[in-house]
PDB file of C-alpha atoms in Angstrom:
ATOM      1  CA  UNK F   1       0.722  23.033 -22.129  1.00 87.00           C
ATOM      2  CA  UNK F   2      -0.476  25.103 -19.027  1.00 89.00           C
ATOM      3  CA  UNK F   3      -1.734  21.837 -17.189  1.00 88.00           C
ATOM      4  CA  UNK F   4       1.495  20.143 -17.759  1.00 87.00           C
ATOM      5  CA  UNK F   5       3.336  23.126 -16.687  1.00 92.00           C
ATOM      6  CA  UNK F   6       1.302  23.169 -13.163  1.00 93.00           C
ATOM      7  CA  UNK F   7       1.880  19.659 -12.616  1.00 91.00           C
ATOM      8  CA  UNK F   8       5.606  19.788 -13.534  1.00 93.00           C
ATOM      9  CA  UNK F   9       5.697  22.791 -10.753  1.00 94.00           C
ATOM     10  CA  UNK F  10       3.986  20.318  -8.158  1.00 94.00           C
ATOM     11  CA  UNK F  11       6.033  17.681  -8.839  1.00 94.00           C
ATOM     12  CA  UNK F  12       9.012  20.256  -8.398  1.00 95.00           C
ATOM     13  CA  UNK F  13       7.677  21.489  -4.921  1.00 96.00           C
ATOM     14  CA  UNK F  14       6.663  18.177  -3.660  1.00 96.00           C
ATOM     15  CA  UNK F  15      10.258  16.739  -4.628  1.00 97.00           C
ATOM     16  CA  UNK F  16      11.886  19.487  -2.636  1.00 96.00           C
ATOM     17  CA  UNK F  17       9.717  19.155   0.196  1.00 97.00           C
ATOM     18  CA  UNK F  18      10.409  15.350   0.169  1.00 97.00           C
ATOM     19  CA  UNK F  19      14.043  16.170   0.193  1.00 96.00           C
ATOM     20  CA  UNK F  20      13.621  18.015   3.705  1.00 97.00           C
ATOM     21  CA  UNK F  21      12.485  14.665   5.269  1.00 96.00           C
ATOM     22  CA  UNK F  22      14.315  11.700   6.509  1.00 96.00           C
ATOM     23  CA  UNK F  23      12.300   9.746   3.745  1.00 97.00           C
ATOM     24  CA  UNK F  24      13.879  10.953   0.996  1.00 97.00           C
ATOM     25  CA  UNK F  25      16.587   8.415   0.875  1.00 97.00           C
ATOM     26  CA  UNK F  26      13.938   5.678   0.210  1.00 97.00           C
ATOM     27  CA  UNK F  27      13.259   7.515  -3.007  1.00 97.00           C
ATOM     28  CA  UNK F  28      15.764   5.412  -4.782  1.00 96.00           C
ATOM     29  CA  UNK F  29      13.962   1.924  -3.679  1.00 95.00           C
ATOM     30  CA  UNK F  30      10.665   2.658  -5.315  1.00 95.00           C
ATOM     31  CA  UNK F  31      10.550   0.701  -8.760  1.00 92.00           C
ATOM     32  CA  UNK F  32      10.405   2.927 -11.990  1.00 93.00           C
ATOM     33  CA  UNK F  33       8.872  -0.392 -13.452  1.00 89.00           C
ATOM     34  CA  UNK F  34       5.961  -0.344 -11.319  1.00 91.00           C
ATOM     35  CA  UNK F  35       5.555   3.548 -10.830  1.00 91.00           C
ATOM     36  CA  UNK F  36       5.901   4.672 -14.294  1.00 89.00           C
ATOM     37  CA  UNK F  37       4.818   1.485 -16.098  1.00 80.00           C
ATOM     38  CA  UNK F  38       0.929   3.050 -16.279  1.00 70.00           C
ATOM     39  CA  UNK F  39       1.459   5.803 -18.150  1.00 76.00           C
ATOM     40  CA  UNK F  40       1.866   8.166 -15.482  1.00 79.00           C
ATOM     41  CA  UNK F  41       3.402  11.144 -16.067  1.00 86.00           C
ATOM     42  CA  UNK F  42       6.749  11.906 -14.905  1.00 91.00           C
ATOM     43  CA  UNK F  43       9.873  14.319 -14.819  1.00 93.00           C
ATOM     44  CA  UNK F  44      13.366  13.961 -14.191  1.00 94.00           C
ATOM     45  CA  UNK F  45      15.016  15.849 -11.369  1.00 94.00           C
ATOM     46  CA  UNK F  46      18.525  15.235 -10.161  1.00 94.00           C
ATOM     47  CA  UNK F  47      18.501  11.931 -11.582  1.00 94.00           C
ATOM     48  CA  UNK F  48      15.124  10.445 -10.452  1.00 95.00           C
ATOM     49  CA  UNK F  49      12.420   9.962 -12.427  1.00 95.00           C
ATOM     50  CA  UNK F  50       9.661  11.488 -10.064  1.00 94.00           C
ATOM     51  CA  UNK F  51       5.916  10.870 -10.270  1.00 93.00           C
ATOM     52  CA  UNK F  52       3.179  12.002  -8.013  1.00 92.00           C
ATOM     53  CA  UNK F  53       2.338   8.460  -6.824  1.00 93.00           C
ATOM     54  CA  UNK F  54       6.398   8.212  -5.768  1.00 95.00           C
ATOM     55  CA  UNK F  55       6.297  11.225  -3.902  1.00 96.00           C
ATOM     56  CA  UNK F  56       2.813  10.699  -2.176  1.00 95.00           C
ATOM     57  CA  UNK F  57       3.481   7.331  -1.102  1.00 96.00           C
ATOM     58  CA  UNK F  58       6.665   8.536   0.676  1.00 97.00           C
ATOM     59  CA  UNK F  59       4.777  11.072   2.726  1.00 97.00           C
ATOM     60  CA  UNK F  60       1.979   8.704   3.424  1.00 96.00           C
ATOM     61  CA  UNK F  61       4.967   6.662   5.186  1.00 95.00           C
ATOM     62  CA  UNK F  62       6.441   9.375   6.739  1.00 95.00           C
ATOM     63  CA  UNK F  63       2.551   9.838   8.548  1.00 94.00           C
ATOM     64  CA  UNK F  64       2.217   6.637   9.176  1.00 94.00           C
ATOM     65  CA  UNK F  65       5.408   6.129  11.001  1.00 93.00           C
ATOM     66  CA  UNK F  66       4.577   9.346  13.060  1.00 93.00           C
ATOM     67  CA  UNK F  67       1.919   7.274  14.680  1.00 92.00           C
ATOM     68  CA  UNK F  68       3.809   3.608  14.808  1.00 91.00           C
ATOM     69  CA  UNK F  69       6.994   2.107  13.356  1.00 88.00           C
ATOM     70  CA  UNK F  70       6.400  -0.741  10.544  1.00 89.00           C
ATOM     71  CA  UNK F  71       9.462  -2.574  10.814  1.00 89.00           C
ATOM     72  CA  UNK F  72       8.710  -6.338  11.123  1.00 90.00           C
ATOM     73  CA  UNK F  73       4.775  -5.698  11.709  1.00 93.00           C
ATOM     74  CA  UNK F  74       1.902  -7.631   9.961  1.00 95.00           C
ATOM     75  CA  UNK F  75       0.171  -5.079   8.096  1.00 96.00           C
ATOM     76  CA  UNK F  76      -3.142  -5.289   6.590  1.00 97.00           C
ATOM     77  CA  UNK F  77      -4.135  -2.402   4.277  1.00 97.00           C
ATOM     78  CA  UNK F  78      -7.817  -1.626   3.371  1.00 98.00           C
ATOM     79  CA  UNK F  79      -8.605  -0.680   0.021  1.00 96.00           C
ATOM     80  CA  UNK F  80      -5.148  -0.691  -1.835  1.00 96.00           C
ATOM     81  CA  UNK F  81      -6.498   0.797  -5.051  1.00 93.00           C
ATOM     82  CA  UNK F  82      -3.546   0.600  -7.201  1.00 93.00           C
ATOM     83  CA  UNK F  83      -0.923  -0.668  -4.801  1.00 95.00           C
ATOM     84  CA  UNK F  84       0.926   2.303  -4.693  1.00 95.00           C
ATOM     85  CA  UNK F  85       1.533   2.551  -0.551  1.00 96.00           C
ATOM     86  CA  UNK F  86       2.000  -1.094  -0.471  1.00 97.00           C
ATOM     87  CA  UNK F  87       4.621  -1.338  -3.150  1.00 97.00           C
ATOM     88  CA  UNK F  88       6.698   1.798  -1.299  1.00 96.00           C
ATOM     89  CA  UNK F  89       6.319  -0.101   2.118  1.00 96.00           C
ATOM     90  CA  UNK F  90       7.303  -3.485   1.016  1.00 96.00           C
ATOM     91  CA  UNK F  91       9.977  -1.842  -1.368  1.00 95.00           C
ATOM     92  CA  UNK F  92      11.642  -0.088   1.846  1.00 93.00           C
ATOM     93  CA  UNK F  93      11.543  -3.533   3.460  1.00 86.00           C
ATOM     94  CA  UNK F  94       9.429  -1.989   6.352  1.00 80.00           C
ATOM     95  CA  UNK F  95       7.167  -5.045   7.163  1.00 85.00           C
ATOM     96  CA  UNK F  96       7.065  -8.834   7.930  1.00 88.00           C
ATOM     97  CA  UNK F  97       3.989  -9.701   6.134  1.00 93.00           C
ATOM     98  CA  UNK F  98       1.346  -7.678   4.134  1.00 97.00           C
ATOM     99  CA  UNK F  99      -2.309  -8.499   3.305  1.00 98.00           C
ATOM    100  CA  UNK F 100      -4.245  -6.467   1.256  1.00 98.00           C
ATOM    101  CA  UNK F 101      -8.337  -6.637   1.494  1.00 98.00           C
ATOM    102  CA  UNK F 102      -9.938  -4.725  -1.367  1.00 97.00           C
ATOM    103  CA  UNK F 103     -12.816  -5.561  -4.096  1.00 96.00           C
ATOM    104  CA  UNK F 104     -12.765  -6.076  -7.914  1.00 95.00           C
ATOM    105  CA  UNK F 105     -10.952  -4.378  -9.845  1.00 95.00           C
ATOM    106  CA  UNK F 106      -8.956  -2.634  -7.433  1.00 95.00           C
ATOM    107  CA  UNK F 107      -7.847  -6.016  -5.834  1.00 97.00           C
ATOM    108  CA  UNK F 108      -6.475  -7.330  -9.301  1.00 96.00           C
ATOM    109  CA  UNK F 109      -4.669  -4.122 -10.259  1.00 95.00           C
ATOM    110  CA  UNK F 110      -2.371  -4.141  -7.104  1.00 96.00           C
ATOM    111  CA  UNK F 111      -2.089  -7.959  -7.487  1.00 97.00           C
ATOM    112  CA  UNK F 112      -0.605  -7.549 -10.907  1.00 96.00           C
ATOM    113  CA  UNK F 113       1.484  -4.486  -9.688  1.00 95.00           C
ATOM    114  CA  UNK F 114       3.050  -5.992  -7.004  1.00 97.00           C
ATOM    115  CA  UNK F 115       3.670  -9.624  -8.809  1.00 96.00           C
ATOM    116  CA  UNK F 116       5.558  -7.323 -11.153  1.00 95.00           C
ATOM    117  CA  UNK F 117       7.290  -5.214  -8.262  1.00 95.00           C
ATOM    118  CA  UNK F 118       8.294  -8.448  -6.272  1.00 96.00           C
ATOM    119  CA  UNK F 119       8.861 -11.564  -8.591  1.00 96.00           C
ATOM    120  CA  UNK F 120      10.811 -13.165  -5.669  1.00 95.00           C
ATOM    121  CA  UNK F 121       8.115 -12.884  -3.145  1.00 97.00           C
ATOM    122  CA  UNK F 122       5.658 -15.042  -2.110  1.00 98.00           C
ATOM    123  CA  UNK F 123       2.516 -14.001  -3.417  1.00 98.00           C
ATOM    124  CA  UNK F 124      -1.136 -15.294  -3.396  1.00 98.00           C
ATOM    125  CA  UNK F 125      -4.581 -14.221  -3.825  1.00 98.00           C
ATOM    126  CA  UNK F 126      -6.638 -15.935  -1.545  1.00 98.00           C
ATOM    127  CA  UNK F 127     -10.029 -14.783  -1.883  1.00 97.00           C
ATOM    128  CA  UNK F 128     -11.544 -18.293  -2.324  1.00 97.00           C
ATOM    129  CA  UNK F 129     -10.445 -19.523   1.113  1.00 97.00           C
ATOM    130  CA  UNK F 130     -13.386 -19.995   3.594  1.00 97.00           C
ATOM    131  CA  UNK F 131     -11.709 -21.974   6.597  1.00 97.00           C
ATOM    132  CA  UNK F 132     -10.727 -19.391   9.134  1.00 96.00           C
ATOM    133  CA  UNK F 133      -7.451 -21.663   9.896  1.00 96.00           C
ATOM    134  CA  UNK F 134      -6.550 -22.375   6.496  1.00 97.00           C
ATOM    135  CA  UNK F 135      -7.000 -18.520   5.633  1.00 97.00           C
ATOM    136  CA  UNK F 136      -4.396 -17.380   8.701  1.00 96.00           C
ATOM    137  CA  UNK F 137      -2.165 -20.169   7.749  1.00 96.00           C
ATOM    138  CA  UNK F 138      -1.931 -19.424   4.038  1.00 97.00           C
ATOM    139  CA  UNK F 139      -1.417 -15.487   5.183  1.00 97.00           C
ATOM    140  CA  UNK F 140       1.717 -16.565   7.381  1.00 95.00           C
ATOM    141  CA  UNK F 141       3.070 -18.226   4.380  1.00 97.00           C
ATOM    142  CA  UNK F 142       3.180 -15.728   1.969  1.00 97.00           C
ATOM    143  CA  UNK F 143       4.816 -12.481   2.069  1.00 97.00           C
ATOM    144  CA  UNK F 144       1.928 -10.538   0.388  1.00 98.00           C
ATOM    145  CA  UNK F 145      -1.476 -11.978   0.581  1.00 98.00           C
ATOM    146  CA  UNK F 146      -4.934 -10.553  -0.959  1.00 98.00           C
ATOM    147  CA  UNK F 147      -8.550 -11.064   0.744  1.00 98.00           C
ATOM    148  CA  UNK F 148     -12.072 -10.048   0.055  1.00 98.00           C
ATOM    149  CA  UNK F 149     -13.796  -7.839   2.675  1.00 97.00           C
ATOM    150  CA  UNK F 150     -16.223 -10.725   4.059  1.00 97.00           C
ATOM    151  CA  UNK F 151     -12.758 -12.752   4.854  1.00 98.00           C
ATOM    152  CA  UNK F 152     -12.060 -10.194   7.668  1.00 97.00           C
ATOM    153  CA  UNK F 153     -14.642 -12.202   9.567  1.00 95.00           C
ATOM    154  CA  UNK F 154     -12.873 -15.386   9.479  1.00 96.00           C
ATOM    155  CA  UNK F 155      -9.764 -14.020  11.102  1.00 94.00           C
ATOM    156  CA  UNK F 156     -10.133 -14.947  14.769  1.00 82.00           C
ATOM    157  CA  UNK F 157      -6.974 -13.664  16.239  1.00 82.00           C
ATOM    158  CA  UNK F 158      -5.143 -10.697  16.634  1.00 91.00           C
ATOM    159  CA  UNK F 159      -3.112 -11.397  13.537  1.00 92.00           C
ATOM    160  CA  UNK F 160      -2.218  -7.810  12.152  1.00 96.00           C
ATOM    161  CA  UNK F 161       0.005  -5.331  14.074  1.00 95.00           C
ATOM    162  CA  UNK F 162      -1.458  -2.358  12.166  1.00 95.00           C
ATOM    163  CA  UNK F 163      -4.160  -1.386   9.593  1.00 96.00           C
ATOM    164  CA  UNK F 164      -3.547   0.924   6.893  1.00 96.00           C
ATOM    165  CA  UNK F 165      -6.510   2.583   5.044  1.00 96.00           C
ATOM    166  CA  UNK F 166      -5.591   5.366   2.793  1.00 94.00           C
ATOM    167  CA  UNK F 167      -8.152   7.316   0.609  1.00 92.00           C
ATOM    168  CA  UNK F 168     -11.024   4.569   1.087  1.00 93.00           C
ATOM    169  CA  UNK F 169     -13.267   5.126   3.753  1.00 93.00           C
ATOM    170  CA  UNK F 170     -14.922   8.318   2.321  1.00 92.00           C
ATOM    171  CA  UNK F 171     -16.029   6.118  -0.410  1.00 92.00           C
ATOM    172  CA  UNK F 172     -18.268   3.838   1.819  1.00 93.00           C
ATOM    173  CA  UNK F 173     -21.512   3.999   3.304  1.00 94.00           C
ATOM    174  CA  UNK F 174     -22.403   3.843   7.209  1.00 96.00           C
ATOM    175  CA  UNK F 175     -22.796   0.306   7.121  1.00 96.00           C
ATOM    176  CA  UNK F 176     -19.549  -0.648   5.822  1.00 94.00           C
ATOM    177  CA  UNK F 177     -17.856   1.605   7.914  1.00 95.00           C
ATOM    178  CA  UNK F 178     -19.322  -0.106  10.724  1.00 96.00           C
ATOM    179  CA  UNK F 179     -18.347  -3.290   9.288  1.00 95.00           C
ATOM    180  CA  UNK F 180     -14.620  -2.392   8.614  1.00 95.00           C
ATOM    181  CA  UNK F 181     -14.122  -0.606  11.908  1.00 95.00           C
ATOM    182  CA  UNK F 182     -15.814  -3.700  14.014  1.00 94.00           C
ATOM    183  CA  UNK F 183     -13.680  -6.396  12.228  1.00 94.00           C
ATOM    184  CA  UNK F 184     -10.218  -4.172  12.311  1.00 94.00           C
ATOM    185  CA  UNK F 185     -10.849  -3.950  16.212  1.00 93.00           C
ATOM    186  CA  UNK F 186     -11.029  -7.570  16.381  1.00 92.00           C
ATOM    187  CA  UNK F 187      -7.935  -8.645  14.088  1.00 93.00           C
ATOM    188  CA  UNK F 188      -5.693  -5.756  14.853  1.00 93.00           C
TER     189      UNK F 188
END
């Protein structure tokens, strides 16, 4: 009971802090079908079903857009996890093209989520593509693409406008971090 009360209070505080921002208006765009479907606890406030993922995703978007605008950009997200941030950004119509680079099982979790959230978008898992030209062609052809980390080396052009990595680099060793930063520098 104490944990539930604490969690509900935290969501209430986050909700009212979000309400003070211009990103509050986007809360209605976030699909309950994906933000609530995995058993995430939620509370109802002012007609909204509030989860920590919804609020956190909108705060992440706010911080990202303090650095750069996302509208009509080709975005690469490293380590998307469940896909909460990509779900948010795509739901709001902030990007032209979205590519997720991750490892199993997370890559398949975010794929499942985004397929459910965006049934009309062209979404492809490109993890078996090893031809650089074909990989870029297929990424461009789809609204959302999924690739493995080793495929970053196949991308020879500065295709991505922005690379996002939220809550993932802290899990990596030095060698892996150097790999990502080298490739991000080449393709973004």
